[in-house]
PDB file of C-alpha atoms in Angstrom:
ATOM      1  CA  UNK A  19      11.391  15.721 -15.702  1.00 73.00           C
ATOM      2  CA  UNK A  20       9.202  14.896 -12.695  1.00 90.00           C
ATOM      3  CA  UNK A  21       9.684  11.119 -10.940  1.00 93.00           C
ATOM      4  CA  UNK A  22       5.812   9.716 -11.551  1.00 95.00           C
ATOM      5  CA  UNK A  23       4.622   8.346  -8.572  1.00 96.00           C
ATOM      6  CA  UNK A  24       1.010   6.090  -8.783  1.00 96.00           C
ATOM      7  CA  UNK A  25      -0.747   4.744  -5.394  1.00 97.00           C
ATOM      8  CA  UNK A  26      -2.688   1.868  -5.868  1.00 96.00           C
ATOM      9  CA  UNK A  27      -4.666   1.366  -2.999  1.00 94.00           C
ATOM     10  CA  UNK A  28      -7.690   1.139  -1.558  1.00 94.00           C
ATOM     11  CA  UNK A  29      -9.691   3.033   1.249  1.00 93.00           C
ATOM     12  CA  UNK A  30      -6.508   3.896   3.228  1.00 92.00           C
ATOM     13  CA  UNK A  31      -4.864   5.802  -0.183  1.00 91.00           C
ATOM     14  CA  UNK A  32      -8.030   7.406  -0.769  1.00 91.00           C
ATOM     15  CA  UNK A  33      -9.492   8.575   2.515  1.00 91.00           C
ATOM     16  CA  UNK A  34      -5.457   9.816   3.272  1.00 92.00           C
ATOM     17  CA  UNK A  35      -5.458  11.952   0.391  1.00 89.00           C
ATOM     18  CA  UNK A  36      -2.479   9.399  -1.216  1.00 92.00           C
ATOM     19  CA  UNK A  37      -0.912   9.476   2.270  1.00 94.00           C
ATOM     20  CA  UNK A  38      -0.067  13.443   1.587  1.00 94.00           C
ATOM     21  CA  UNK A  39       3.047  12.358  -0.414  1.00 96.00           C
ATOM     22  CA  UNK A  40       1.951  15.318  -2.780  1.00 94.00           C
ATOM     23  CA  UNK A  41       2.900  17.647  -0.269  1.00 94.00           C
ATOM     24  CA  UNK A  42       5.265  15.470   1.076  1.00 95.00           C
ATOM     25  CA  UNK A  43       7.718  14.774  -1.471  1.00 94.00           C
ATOM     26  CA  UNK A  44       9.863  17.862  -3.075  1.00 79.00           C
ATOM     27  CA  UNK A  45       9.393  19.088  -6.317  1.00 89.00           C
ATOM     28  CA  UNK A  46      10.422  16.574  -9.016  1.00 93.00           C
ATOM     29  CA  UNK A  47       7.848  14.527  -7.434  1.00 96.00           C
ATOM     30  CA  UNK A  48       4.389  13.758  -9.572  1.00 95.00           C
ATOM     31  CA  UNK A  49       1.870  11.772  -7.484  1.00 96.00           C
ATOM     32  CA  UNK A  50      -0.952  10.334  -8.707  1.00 95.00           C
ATOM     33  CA  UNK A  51      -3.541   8.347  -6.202  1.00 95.00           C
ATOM     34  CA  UNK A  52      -5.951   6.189  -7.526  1.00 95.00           C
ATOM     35  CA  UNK A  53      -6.468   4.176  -4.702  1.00 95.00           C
ATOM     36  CA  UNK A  54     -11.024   3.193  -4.125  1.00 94.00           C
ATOM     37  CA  UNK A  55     -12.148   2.563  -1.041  1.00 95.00           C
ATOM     38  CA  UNK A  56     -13.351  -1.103  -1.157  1.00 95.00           C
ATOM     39  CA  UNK A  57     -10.607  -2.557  -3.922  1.00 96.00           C
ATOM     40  CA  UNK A  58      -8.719  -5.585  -3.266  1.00 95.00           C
ATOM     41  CA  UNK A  59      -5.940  -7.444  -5.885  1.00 96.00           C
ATOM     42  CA  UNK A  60      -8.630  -9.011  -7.340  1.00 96.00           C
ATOM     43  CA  UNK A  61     -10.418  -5.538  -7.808  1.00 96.00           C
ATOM     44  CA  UNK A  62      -7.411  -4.078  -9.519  1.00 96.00           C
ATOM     45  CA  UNK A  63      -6.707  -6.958 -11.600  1.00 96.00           C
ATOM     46  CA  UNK A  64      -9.975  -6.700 -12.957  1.00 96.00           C
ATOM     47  CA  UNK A  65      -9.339  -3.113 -14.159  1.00 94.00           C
ATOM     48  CA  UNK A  66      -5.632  -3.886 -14.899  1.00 91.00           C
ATOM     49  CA  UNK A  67      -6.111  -1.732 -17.994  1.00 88.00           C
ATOM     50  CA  UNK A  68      -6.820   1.599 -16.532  1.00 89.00           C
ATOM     51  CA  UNK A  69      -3.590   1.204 -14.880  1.00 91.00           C
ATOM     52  CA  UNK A  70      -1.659   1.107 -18.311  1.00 84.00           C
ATOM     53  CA  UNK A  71      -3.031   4.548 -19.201  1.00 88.00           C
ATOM     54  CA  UNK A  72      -1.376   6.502 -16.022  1.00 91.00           C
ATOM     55  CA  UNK A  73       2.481   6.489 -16.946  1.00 92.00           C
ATOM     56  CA  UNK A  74       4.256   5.925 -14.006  1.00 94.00           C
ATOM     57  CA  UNK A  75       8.163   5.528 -12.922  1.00 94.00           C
ATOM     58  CA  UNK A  76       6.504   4.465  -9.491  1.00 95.00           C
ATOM     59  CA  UNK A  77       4.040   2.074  -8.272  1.00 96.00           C
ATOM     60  CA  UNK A  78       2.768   2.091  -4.682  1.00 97.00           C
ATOM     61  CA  UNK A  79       1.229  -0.832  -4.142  1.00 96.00           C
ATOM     62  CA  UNK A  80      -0.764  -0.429  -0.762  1.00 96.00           C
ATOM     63  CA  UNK A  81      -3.808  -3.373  -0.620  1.00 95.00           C
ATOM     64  CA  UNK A  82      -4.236  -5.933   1.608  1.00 94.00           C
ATOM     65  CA  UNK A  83      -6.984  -4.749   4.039  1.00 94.00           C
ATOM     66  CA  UNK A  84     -10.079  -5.798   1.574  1.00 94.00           C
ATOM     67  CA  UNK A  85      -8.227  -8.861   0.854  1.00 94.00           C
ATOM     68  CA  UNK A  86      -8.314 -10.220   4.417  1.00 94.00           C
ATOM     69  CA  UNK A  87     -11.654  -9.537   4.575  1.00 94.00           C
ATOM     70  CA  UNK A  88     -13.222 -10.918   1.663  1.00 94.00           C
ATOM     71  CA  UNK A  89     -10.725 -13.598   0.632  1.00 94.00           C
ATOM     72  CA  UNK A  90      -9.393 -14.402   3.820  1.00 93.00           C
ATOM     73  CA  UNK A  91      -5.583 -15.262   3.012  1.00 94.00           C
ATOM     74  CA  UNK A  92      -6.937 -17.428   0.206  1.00 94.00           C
ATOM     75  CA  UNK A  93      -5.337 -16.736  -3.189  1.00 95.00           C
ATOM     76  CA  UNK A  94      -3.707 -13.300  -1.921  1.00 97.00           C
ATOM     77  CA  UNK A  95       0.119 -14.304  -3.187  1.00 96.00           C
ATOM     78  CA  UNK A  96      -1.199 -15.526  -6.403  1.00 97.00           C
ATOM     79  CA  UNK A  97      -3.193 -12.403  -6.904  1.00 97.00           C
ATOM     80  CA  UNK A  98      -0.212 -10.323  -5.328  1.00 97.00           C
ATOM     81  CA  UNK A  99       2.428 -11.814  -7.722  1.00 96.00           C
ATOM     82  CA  UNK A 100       0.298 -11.227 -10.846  1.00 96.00           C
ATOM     83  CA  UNK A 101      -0.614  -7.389  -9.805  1.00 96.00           C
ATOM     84  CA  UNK A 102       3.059  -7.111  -9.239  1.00 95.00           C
ATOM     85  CA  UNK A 103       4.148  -8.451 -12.859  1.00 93.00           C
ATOM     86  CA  UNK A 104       2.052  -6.775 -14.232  1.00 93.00           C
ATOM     87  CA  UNK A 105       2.526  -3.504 -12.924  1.00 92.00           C
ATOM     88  CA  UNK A 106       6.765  -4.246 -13.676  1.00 89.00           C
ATOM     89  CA  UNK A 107       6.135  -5.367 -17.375  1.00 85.00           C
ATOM     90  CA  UNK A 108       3.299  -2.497 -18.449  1.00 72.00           C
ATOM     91  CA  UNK A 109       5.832  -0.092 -18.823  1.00 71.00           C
ATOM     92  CA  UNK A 110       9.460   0.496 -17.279  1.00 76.00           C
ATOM     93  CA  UNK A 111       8.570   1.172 -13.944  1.00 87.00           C
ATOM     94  CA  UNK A 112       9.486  -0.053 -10.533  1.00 93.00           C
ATOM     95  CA  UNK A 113       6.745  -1.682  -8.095  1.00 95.00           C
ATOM     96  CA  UNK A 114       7.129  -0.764  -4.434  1.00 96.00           C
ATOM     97  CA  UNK A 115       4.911  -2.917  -2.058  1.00 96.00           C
ATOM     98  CA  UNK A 116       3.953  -2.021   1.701  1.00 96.00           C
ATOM     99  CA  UNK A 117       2.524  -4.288   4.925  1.00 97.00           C
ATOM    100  CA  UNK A 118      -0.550  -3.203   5.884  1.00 95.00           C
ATOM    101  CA  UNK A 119      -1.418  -2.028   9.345  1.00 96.00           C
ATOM    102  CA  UNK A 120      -3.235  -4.992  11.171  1.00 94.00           C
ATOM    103  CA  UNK A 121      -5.981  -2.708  11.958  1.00 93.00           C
ATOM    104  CA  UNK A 122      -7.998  -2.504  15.276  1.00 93.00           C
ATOM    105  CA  UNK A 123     -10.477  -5.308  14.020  1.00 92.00           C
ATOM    106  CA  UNK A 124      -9.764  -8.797  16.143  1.00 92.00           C
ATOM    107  CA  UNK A 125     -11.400 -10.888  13.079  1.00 95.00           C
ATOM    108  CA  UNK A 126      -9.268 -10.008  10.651  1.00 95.00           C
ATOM    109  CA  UNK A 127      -5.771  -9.226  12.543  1.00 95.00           C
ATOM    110  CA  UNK A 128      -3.999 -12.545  11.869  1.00 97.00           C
ATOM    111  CA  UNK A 129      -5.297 -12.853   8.230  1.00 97.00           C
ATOM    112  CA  UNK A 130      -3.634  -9.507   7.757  1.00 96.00           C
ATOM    113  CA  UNK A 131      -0.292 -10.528   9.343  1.00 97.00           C
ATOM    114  CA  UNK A 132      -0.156 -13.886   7.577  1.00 97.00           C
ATOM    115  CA  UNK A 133      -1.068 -12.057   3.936  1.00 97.00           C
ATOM    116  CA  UNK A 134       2.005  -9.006   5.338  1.00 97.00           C
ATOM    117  CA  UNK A 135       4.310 -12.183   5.973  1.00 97.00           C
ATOM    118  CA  UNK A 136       3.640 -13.449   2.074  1.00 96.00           C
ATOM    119  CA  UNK A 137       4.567  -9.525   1.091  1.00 96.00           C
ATOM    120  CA  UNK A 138       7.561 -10.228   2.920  1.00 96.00           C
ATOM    121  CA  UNK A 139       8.418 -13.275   1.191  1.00 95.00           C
ATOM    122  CA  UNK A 140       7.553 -11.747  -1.918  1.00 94.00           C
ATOM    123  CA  UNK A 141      10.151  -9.034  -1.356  1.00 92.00           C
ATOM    124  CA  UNK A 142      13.014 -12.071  -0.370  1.00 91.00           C
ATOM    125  CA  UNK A 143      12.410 -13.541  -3.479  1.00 88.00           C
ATOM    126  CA  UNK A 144      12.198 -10.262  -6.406  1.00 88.00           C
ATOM    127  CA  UNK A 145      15.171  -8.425  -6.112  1.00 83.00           C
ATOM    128  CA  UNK A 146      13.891  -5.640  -8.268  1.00 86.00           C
ATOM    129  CA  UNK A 147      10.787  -5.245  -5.652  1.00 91.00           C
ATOM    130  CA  UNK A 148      11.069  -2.130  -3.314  1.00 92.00           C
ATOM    131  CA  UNK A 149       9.328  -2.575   0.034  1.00 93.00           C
ATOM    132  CA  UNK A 150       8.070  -0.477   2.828  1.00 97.00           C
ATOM    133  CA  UNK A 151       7.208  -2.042   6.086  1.00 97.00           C
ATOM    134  CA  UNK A 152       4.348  -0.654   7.769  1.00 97.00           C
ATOM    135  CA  UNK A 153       2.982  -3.246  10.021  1.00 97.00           C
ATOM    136  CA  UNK A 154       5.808  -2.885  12.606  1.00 97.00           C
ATOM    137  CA  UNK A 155       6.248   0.702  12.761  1.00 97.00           C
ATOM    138  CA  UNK A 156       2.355   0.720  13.949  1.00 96.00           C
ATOM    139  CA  UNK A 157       3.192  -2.218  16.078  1.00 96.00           C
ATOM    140  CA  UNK A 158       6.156  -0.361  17.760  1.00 96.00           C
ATOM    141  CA  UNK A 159       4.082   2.595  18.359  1.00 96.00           C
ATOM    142  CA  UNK A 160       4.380   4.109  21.600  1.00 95.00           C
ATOM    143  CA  UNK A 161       2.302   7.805  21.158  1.00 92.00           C
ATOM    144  CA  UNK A 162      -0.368   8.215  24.007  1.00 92.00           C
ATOM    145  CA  UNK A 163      -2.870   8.952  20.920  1.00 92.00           C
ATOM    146  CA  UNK A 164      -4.614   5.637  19.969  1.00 92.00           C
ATOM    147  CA  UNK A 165      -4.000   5.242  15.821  1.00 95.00           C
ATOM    148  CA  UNK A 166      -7.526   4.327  15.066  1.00 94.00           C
ATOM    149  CA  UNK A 167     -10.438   6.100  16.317  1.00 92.00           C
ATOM    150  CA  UNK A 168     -12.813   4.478  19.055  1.00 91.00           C
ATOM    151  CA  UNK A 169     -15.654   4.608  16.032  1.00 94.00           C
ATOM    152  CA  UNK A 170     -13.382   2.850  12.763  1.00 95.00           C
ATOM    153  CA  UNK A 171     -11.224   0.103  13.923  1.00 94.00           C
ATOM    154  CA  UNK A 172     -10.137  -0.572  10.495  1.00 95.00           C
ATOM    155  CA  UNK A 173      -8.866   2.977   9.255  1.00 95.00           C
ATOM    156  CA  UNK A 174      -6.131   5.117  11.128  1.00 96.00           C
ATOM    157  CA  UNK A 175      -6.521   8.517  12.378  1.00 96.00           C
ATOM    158  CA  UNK A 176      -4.602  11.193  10.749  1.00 95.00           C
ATOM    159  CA  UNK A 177      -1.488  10.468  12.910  1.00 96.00           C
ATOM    160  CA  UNK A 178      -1.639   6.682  11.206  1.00 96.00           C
ATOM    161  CA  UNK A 179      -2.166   8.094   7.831  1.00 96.00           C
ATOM    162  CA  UNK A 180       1.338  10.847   8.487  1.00 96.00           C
ATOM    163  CA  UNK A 181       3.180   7.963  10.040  1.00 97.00           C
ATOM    164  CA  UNK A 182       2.568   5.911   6.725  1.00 96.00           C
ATOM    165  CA  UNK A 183       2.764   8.911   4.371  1.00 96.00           C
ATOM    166  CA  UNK A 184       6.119   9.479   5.733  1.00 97.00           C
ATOM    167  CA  UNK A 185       7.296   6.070   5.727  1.00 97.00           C
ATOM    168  CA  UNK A 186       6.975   6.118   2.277  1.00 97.00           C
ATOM    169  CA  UNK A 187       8.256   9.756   1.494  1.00 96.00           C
ATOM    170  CA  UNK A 188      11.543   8.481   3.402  1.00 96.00           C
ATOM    171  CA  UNK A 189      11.591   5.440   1.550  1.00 96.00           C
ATOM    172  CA  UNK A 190      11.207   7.221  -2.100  1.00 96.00           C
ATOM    173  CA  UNK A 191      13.595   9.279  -1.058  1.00 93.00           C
ATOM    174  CA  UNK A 192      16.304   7.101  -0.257  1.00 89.00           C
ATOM    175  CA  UNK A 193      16.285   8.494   3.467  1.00 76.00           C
TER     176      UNK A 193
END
């Protein structure tokens, strides 16, 4: 029986085609992407339901961008936490939760990396939470290709969007 994998996301997911973990990960591997362009927590909590009809062994929990720049950092972990328990107690599934990429966008750069450090936190403190950290492997990235084009400061090019895809694949993977 095929491992059922479900991104929720938002623009990143969508625009990234789920990060091409469909191709990515070997057969055995069912992904589903759901991710909209635009959706923060609050967003998703609002159509929590939809998310109980997609049965899922996996949850990919990639948000954080929309977050910063609506809500600012305000009421992110409280929103995170009940996405998260939700997510665990809908069904018997694991939730794995990601950093975000700080983006190319000054106003919004330290929101992101104080909202990645409560993901962090979150991680510390729910054993049972699987967690991929993005944010540093873009910060450590030494390719002569700028990750965001000159034009979108906020979304990465399609050498971002395989560095994150395979992040992930490696981390569903056990690799």
């Amino acid at each position: 029986m095929d491992r059922r994998i479900t991104i929720v996301g938002d623009s990143l997911g969508q625009w990234s085609d789920g990060f091409g973990l469909k191709t990515k990960l070997t057969p055995g591997f069912k992904v589903t992407d759901i991710s909209i362009a635009g959706y923060s927590t609050q967003d998703w909590l609002q159509n929590k339901n939809r998310l109980n009809e997609i049965p899922t062994d996996l949850w990919l929990l990639e948000l954080g961008t929309n977050d910063a720049m609506v809500y600012g950092t305000s009421g992110f972990e409280p929103r995170t936490i009940e996405l998260i328990t939700f997510l665990e107690s809908s069904q018997t599934s694991k939730v794995m939760v990601t950093t975000i990429p700080l983006t190319n966008m000054a106003s919004i750069r330290e929101t992101i990396r104080t909202n990645n450090q409560t993901i962090r936190r979150l991680k510390e403190n729910r054993s049972n939470l699987d967690y991929v950290e993005i944010e540093s492997i873009f910060e450590s990235y030494t390719g002569e290709v700028p990750l965001y084009p000159v034009s979108d400061p906020i979304h990465p090019n399609q050498i971002g969007y395989e560095i994150m895809g395979e992040a992930y694949r490696k981390k569903i993977l056990g690799i």
